[in-house]
Short mmCIF file of C-alpha atoms in Angstrom, two decimals:
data_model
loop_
_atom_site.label_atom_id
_atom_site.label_comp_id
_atom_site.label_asym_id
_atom_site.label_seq_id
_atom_site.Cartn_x
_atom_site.Cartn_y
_atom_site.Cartn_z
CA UNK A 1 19.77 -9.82 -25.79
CA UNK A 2 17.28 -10.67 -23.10
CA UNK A 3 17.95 -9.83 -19.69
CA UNK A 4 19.11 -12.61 -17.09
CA UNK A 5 17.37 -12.97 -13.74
CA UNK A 6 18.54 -15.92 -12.29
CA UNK A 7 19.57 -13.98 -8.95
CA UNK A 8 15.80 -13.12 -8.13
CA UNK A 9 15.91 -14.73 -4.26
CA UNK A 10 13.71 -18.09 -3.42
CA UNK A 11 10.02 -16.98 -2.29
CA UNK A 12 9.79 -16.32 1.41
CA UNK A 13 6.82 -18.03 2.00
CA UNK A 14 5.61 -16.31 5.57
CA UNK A 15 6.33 -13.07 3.41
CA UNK A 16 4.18 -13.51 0.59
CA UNK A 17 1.60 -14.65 3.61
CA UNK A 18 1.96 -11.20 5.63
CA UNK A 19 1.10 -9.28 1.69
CA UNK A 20 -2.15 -11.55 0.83
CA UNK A 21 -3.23 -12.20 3.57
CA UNK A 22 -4.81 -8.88 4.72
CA UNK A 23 -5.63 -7.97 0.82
CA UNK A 24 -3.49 -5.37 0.22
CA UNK A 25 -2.82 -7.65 -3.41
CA UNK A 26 -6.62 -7.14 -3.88
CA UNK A 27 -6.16 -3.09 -4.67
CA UNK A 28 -3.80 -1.95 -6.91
CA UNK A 29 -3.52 2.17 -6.70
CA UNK A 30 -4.37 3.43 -3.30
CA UNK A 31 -5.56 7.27 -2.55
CA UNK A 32 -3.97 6.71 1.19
CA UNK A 33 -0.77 6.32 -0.56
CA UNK A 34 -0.36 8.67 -3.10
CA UNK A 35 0.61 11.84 -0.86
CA UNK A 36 3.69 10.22 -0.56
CA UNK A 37 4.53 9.65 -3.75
CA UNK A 38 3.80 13.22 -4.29
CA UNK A 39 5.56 14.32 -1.46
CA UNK A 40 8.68 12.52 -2.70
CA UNK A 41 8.05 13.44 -5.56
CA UNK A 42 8.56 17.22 -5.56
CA UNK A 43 11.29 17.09 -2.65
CA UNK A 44 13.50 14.67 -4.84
CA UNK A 45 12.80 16.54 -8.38
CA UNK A 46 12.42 13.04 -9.90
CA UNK A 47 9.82 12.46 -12.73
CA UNK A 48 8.78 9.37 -10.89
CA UNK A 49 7.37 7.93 -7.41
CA UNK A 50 5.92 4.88 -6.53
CA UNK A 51 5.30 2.63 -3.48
CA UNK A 52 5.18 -1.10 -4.35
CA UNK A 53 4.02 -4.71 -2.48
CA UNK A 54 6.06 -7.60 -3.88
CA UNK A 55 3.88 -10.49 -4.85
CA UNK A 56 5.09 -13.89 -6.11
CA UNK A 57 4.67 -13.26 -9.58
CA UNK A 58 4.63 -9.50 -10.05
CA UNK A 59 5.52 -6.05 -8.34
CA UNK A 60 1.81 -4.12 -7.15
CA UNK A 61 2.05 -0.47 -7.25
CA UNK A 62 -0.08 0.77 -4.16
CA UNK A 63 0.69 4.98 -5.26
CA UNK A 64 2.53 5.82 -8.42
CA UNK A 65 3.11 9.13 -9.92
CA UNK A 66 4.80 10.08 -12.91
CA UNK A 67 4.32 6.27 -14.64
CA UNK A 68 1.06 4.20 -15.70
CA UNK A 69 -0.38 2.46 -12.74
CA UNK A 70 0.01 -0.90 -13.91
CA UNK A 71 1.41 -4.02 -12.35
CA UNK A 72 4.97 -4.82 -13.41
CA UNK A 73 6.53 -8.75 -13.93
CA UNK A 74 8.41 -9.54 -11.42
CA UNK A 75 10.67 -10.76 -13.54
CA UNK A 76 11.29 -7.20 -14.61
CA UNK A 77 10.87 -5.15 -12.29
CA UNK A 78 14.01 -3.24 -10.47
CA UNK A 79 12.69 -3.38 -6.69
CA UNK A 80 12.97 -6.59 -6.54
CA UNK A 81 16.75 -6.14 -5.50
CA UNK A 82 15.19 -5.47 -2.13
CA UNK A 83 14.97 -9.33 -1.97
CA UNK A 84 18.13 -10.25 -2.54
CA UNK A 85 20.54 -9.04 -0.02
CA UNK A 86 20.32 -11.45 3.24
CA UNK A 87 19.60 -8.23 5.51
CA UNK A 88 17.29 -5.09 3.77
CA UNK A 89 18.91 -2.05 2.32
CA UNK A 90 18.15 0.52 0.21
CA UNK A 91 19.46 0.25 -3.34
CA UNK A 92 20.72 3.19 -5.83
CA UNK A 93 21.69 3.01 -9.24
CA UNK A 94 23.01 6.31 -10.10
CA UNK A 95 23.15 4.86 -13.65
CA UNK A 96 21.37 1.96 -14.55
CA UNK A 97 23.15 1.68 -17.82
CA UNK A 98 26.28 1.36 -16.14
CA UNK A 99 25.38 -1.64 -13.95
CA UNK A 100 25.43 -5.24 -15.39
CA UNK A 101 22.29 -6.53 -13.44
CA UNK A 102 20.08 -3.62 -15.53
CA UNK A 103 22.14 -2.64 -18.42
CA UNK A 104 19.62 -4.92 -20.59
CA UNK A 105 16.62 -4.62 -18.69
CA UNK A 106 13.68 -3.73 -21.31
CA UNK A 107 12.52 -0.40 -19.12
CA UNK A 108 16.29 0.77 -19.45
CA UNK A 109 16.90 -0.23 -22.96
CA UNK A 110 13.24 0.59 -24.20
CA UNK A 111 10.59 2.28 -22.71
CA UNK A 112 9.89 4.78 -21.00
CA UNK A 113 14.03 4.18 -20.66
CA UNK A 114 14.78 4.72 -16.29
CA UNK A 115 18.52 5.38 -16.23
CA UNK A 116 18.16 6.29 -12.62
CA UNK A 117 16.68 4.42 -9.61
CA UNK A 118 16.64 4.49 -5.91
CA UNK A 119 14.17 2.33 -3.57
CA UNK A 120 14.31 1.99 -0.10
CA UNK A 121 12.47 -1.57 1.72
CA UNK A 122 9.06 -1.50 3.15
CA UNK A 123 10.39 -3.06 5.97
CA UNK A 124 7.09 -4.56 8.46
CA UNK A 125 6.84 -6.27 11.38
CA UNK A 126 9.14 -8.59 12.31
CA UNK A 127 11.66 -7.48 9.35
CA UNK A 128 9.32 -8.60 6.49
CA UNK A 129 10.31 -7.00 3.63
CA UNK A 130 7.11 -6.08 1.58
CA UNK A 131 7.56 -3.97 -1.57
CA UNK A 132 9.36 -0.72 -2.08
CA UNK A 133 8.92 3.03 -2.14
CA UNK A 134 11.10 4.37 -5.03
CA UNK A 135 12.35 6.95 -7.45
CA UNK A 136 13.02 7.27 -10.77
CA UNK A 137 14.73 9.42 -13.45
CA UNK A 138 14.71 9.79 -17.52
CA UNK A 139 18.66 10.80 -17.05
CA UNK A 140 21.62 9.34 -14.38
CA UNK A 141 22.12 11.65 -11.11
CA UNK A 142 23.70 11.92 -7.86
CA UNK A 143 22.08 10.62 -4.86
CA UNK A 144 23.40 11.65 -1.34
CA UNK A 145 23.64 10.78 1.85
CA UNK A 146 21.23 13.07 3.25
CA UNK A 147 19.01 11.65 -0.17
CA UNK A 148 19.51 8.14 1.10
CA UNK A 149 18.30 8.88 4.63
CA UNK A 150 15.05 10.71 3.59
CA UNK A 151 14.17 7.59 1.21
CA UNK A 152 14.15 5.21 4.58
CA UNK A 153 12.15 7.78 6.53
CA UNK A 154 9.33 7.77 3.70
CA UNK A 155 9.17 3.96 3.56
CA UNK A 156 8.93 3.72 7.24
CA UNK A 157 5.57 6.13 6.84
CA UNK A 158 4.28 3.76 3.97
CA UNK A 159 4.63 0.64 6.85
CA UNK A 160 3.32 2.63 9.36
CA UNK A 161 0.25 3.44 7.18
CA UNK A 162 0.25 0.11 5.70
CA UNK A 163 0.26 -1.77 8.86
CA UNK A 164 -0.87 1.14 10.97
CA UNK A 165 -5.14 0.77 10.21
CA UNK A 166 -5.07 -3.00 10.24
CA UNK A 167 -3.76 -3.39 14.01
CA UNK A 168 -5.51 -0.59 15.00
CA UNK A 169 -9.35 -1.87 13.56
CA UNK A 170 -8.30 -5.25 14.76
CA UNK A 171 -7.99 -4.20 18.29
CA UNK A 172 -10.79 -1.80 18.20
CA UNK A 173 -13.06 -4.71 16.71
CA UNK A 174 -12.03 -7.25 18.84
CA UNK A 175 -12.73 -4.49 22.29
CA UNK A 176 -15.98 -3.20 20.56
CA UNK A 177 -17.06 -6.69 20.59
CA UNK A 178 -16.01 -7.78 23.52
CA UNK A 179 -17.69 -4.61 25.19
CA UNK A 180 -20.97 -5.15 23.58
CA UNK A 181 -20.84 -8.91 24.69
CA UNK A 182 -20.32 -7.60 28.22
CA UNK A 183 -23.05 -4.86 28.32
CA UNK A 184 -26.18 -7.21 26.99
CA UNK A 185 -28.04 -3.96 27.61
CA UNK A 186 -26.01 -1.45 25.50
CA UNK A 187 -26.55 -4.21 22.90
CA UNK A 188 -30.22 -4.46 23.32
CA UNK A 189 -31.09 -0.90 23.59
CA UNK A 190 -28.98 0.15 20.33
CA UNK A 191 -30.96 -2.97 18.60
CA UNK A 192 -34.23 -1.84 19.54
CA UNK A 193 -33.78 1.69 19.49
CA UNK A 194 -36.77 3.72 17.39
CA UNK A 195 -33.86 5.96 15.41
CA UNK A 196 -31.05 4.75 13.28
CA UNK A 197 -27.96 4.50 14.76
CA UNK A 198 -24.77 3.93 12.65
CA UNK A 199 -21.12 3.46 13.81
CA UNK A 200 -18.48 4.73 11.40
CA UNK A 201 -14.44 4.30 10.78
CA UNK A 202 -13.86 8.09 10.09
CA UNK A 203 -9.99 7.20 9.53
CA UNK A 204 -11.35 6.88 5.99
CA UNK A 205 -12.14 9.55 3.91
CA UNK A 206 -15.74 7.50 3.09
CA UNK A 207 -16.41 6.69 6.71
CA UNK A 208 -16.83 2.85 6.25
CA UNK A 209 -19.74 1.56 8.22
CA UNK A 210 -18.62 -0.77 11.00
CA UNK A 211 -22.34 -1.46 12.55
CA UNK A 212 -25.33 -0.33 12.05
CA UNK A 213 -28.95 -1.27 13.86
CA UNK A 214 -31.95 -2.04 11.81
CA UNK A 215 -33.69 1.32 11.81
CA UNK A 216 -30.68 2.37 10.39
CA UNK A 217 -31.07 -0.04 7.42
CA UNK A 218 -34.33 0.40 7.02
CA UNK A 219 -33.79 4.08 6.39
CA UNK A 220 -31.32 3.37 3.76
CA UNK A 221 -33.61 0.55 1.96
CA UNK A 222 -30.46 -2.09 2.98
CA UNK A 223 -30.22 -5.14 4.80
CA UNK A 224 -27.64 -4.20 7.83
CA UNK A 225 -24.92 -6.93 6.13
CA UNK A 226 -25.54 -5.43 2.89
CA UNK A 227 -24.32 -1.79 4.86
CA UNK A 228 -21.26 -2.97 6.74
CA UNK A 229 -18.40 -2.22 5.16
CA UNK A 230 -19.87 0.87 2.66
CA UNK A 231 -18.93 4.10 2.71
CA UNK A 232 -21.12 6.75 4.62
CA UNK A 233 -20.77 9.22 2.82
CA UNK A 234 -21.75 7.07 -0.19
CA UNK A 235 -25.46 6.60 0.83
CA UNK A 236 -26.38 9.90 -0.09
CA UNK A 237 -27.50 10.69 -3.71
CA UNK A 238 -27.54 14.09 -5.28
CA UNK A 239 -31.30 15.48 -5.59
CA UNK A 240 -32.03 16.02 -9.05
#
């Protein structure tokens, strides 16, 4: 018996905007991510932890531990409950086997056979609703109160560091720009100075270039538009 899914809710188009449109799609499994999984991990004593964007078609796990970090149909997939109700909630299912809407889905039937789950809304700006941060079990269990209000507090952490870099490097673009518009001499001395000079996001482990002059370029045997965007770090080879 295949499972029915007529209930998945109509796409939100402005929704499915605010996910592609800043890339997060692009990347599956993100580093930036994945301390929360742990994190919930351990403090829930599940097997399983993953945070998840919601795309039209199929559910993107951004940190996953505990499960292969593969995308899952949307079709399938249990966060997409998150969806459905008209205002977001968290959703538990102490035991999936016990609930008609996944009693016959294939990863409760089959494998790897999830007869718990719990996922709380990545809920963004404006009250858009972009994936989940859950957990999972191999056997049915209790979830609390207390349970219930830690799962919220995590997702609000995943927004935060979802959204958090990409207001942040938008307004610092948009004022370093400005700035070096205003201060033609800043510009012009940094441009012709004799030594390299690099700018760096150091929010990133890899300290993403953001603007370098073309000494600087020159010293790495790159173009400057080649540079933008690469990792510092990642210029330097090992010396054999």
């Amino acid at each position: 018996m295949e499972a029915n899914y007529d209930w998945i809710a109509m796409e939100d188009g402005e929704r499915v905007e605010r996910i592609s449109a800043p890339g997060w799609l692009d990347a599956s499994v993100e580093p930036r991510f994945s301390y929360i999984t742990d994190l919930m991990q351990d403090l829930f004593q599940v097997p399983i932890s993953s945070a998840t964007l919601i795309a039209p078609d199929r559910v993107c796990l951004k940190a996953v531990v505990g499960f292969s970090p593969s995308d899952v149909p949307r079709c399938l997939a249990m966060c997409n409950f998150v969806c459905v109700p008209p205002k977001p909630e968290a959703i538990v299912f102490e035991n999936t086997r016990l609930d008609a809407r996944l009693a016959h889905n294939p990863y409760v039937k089959g494998d790897p056979g999830l007869l718990f789950y719990a996922a709380a809304p990545l809920i963004g700006t404006g009250g858009t609703r972009y994936g989940t941060l859950c957990v999972s079990d191999y056997k049915p269990r209790s979830f609390t109160a207390e349970m219930y209000r830690m799962l919220i507090n995590f997702a609000e952490l995943v927004v935060q560091e979802l959204e958090g870099d990409q207001v942040l490097l938008s307004r610092w673009t948009e004022d370093a720009i400005a700035s070096a518009k205003a201060n033609n001499q800043m510009q012009a001395c940094i441009s012709t100075a004799t030594d390299g000079v690099a700018m760096v996001d150091t929010r990133r482990t890899a300290w993403e270039l953001v603007y370098t002059n073309t000494k600087f370029g020159a010293a790495c045997g790159e173009a400057v538009d080649q540079l933008l965007g690469k990792g510092f770090w990642h210029l330097f080879k090992p010396i054999d």
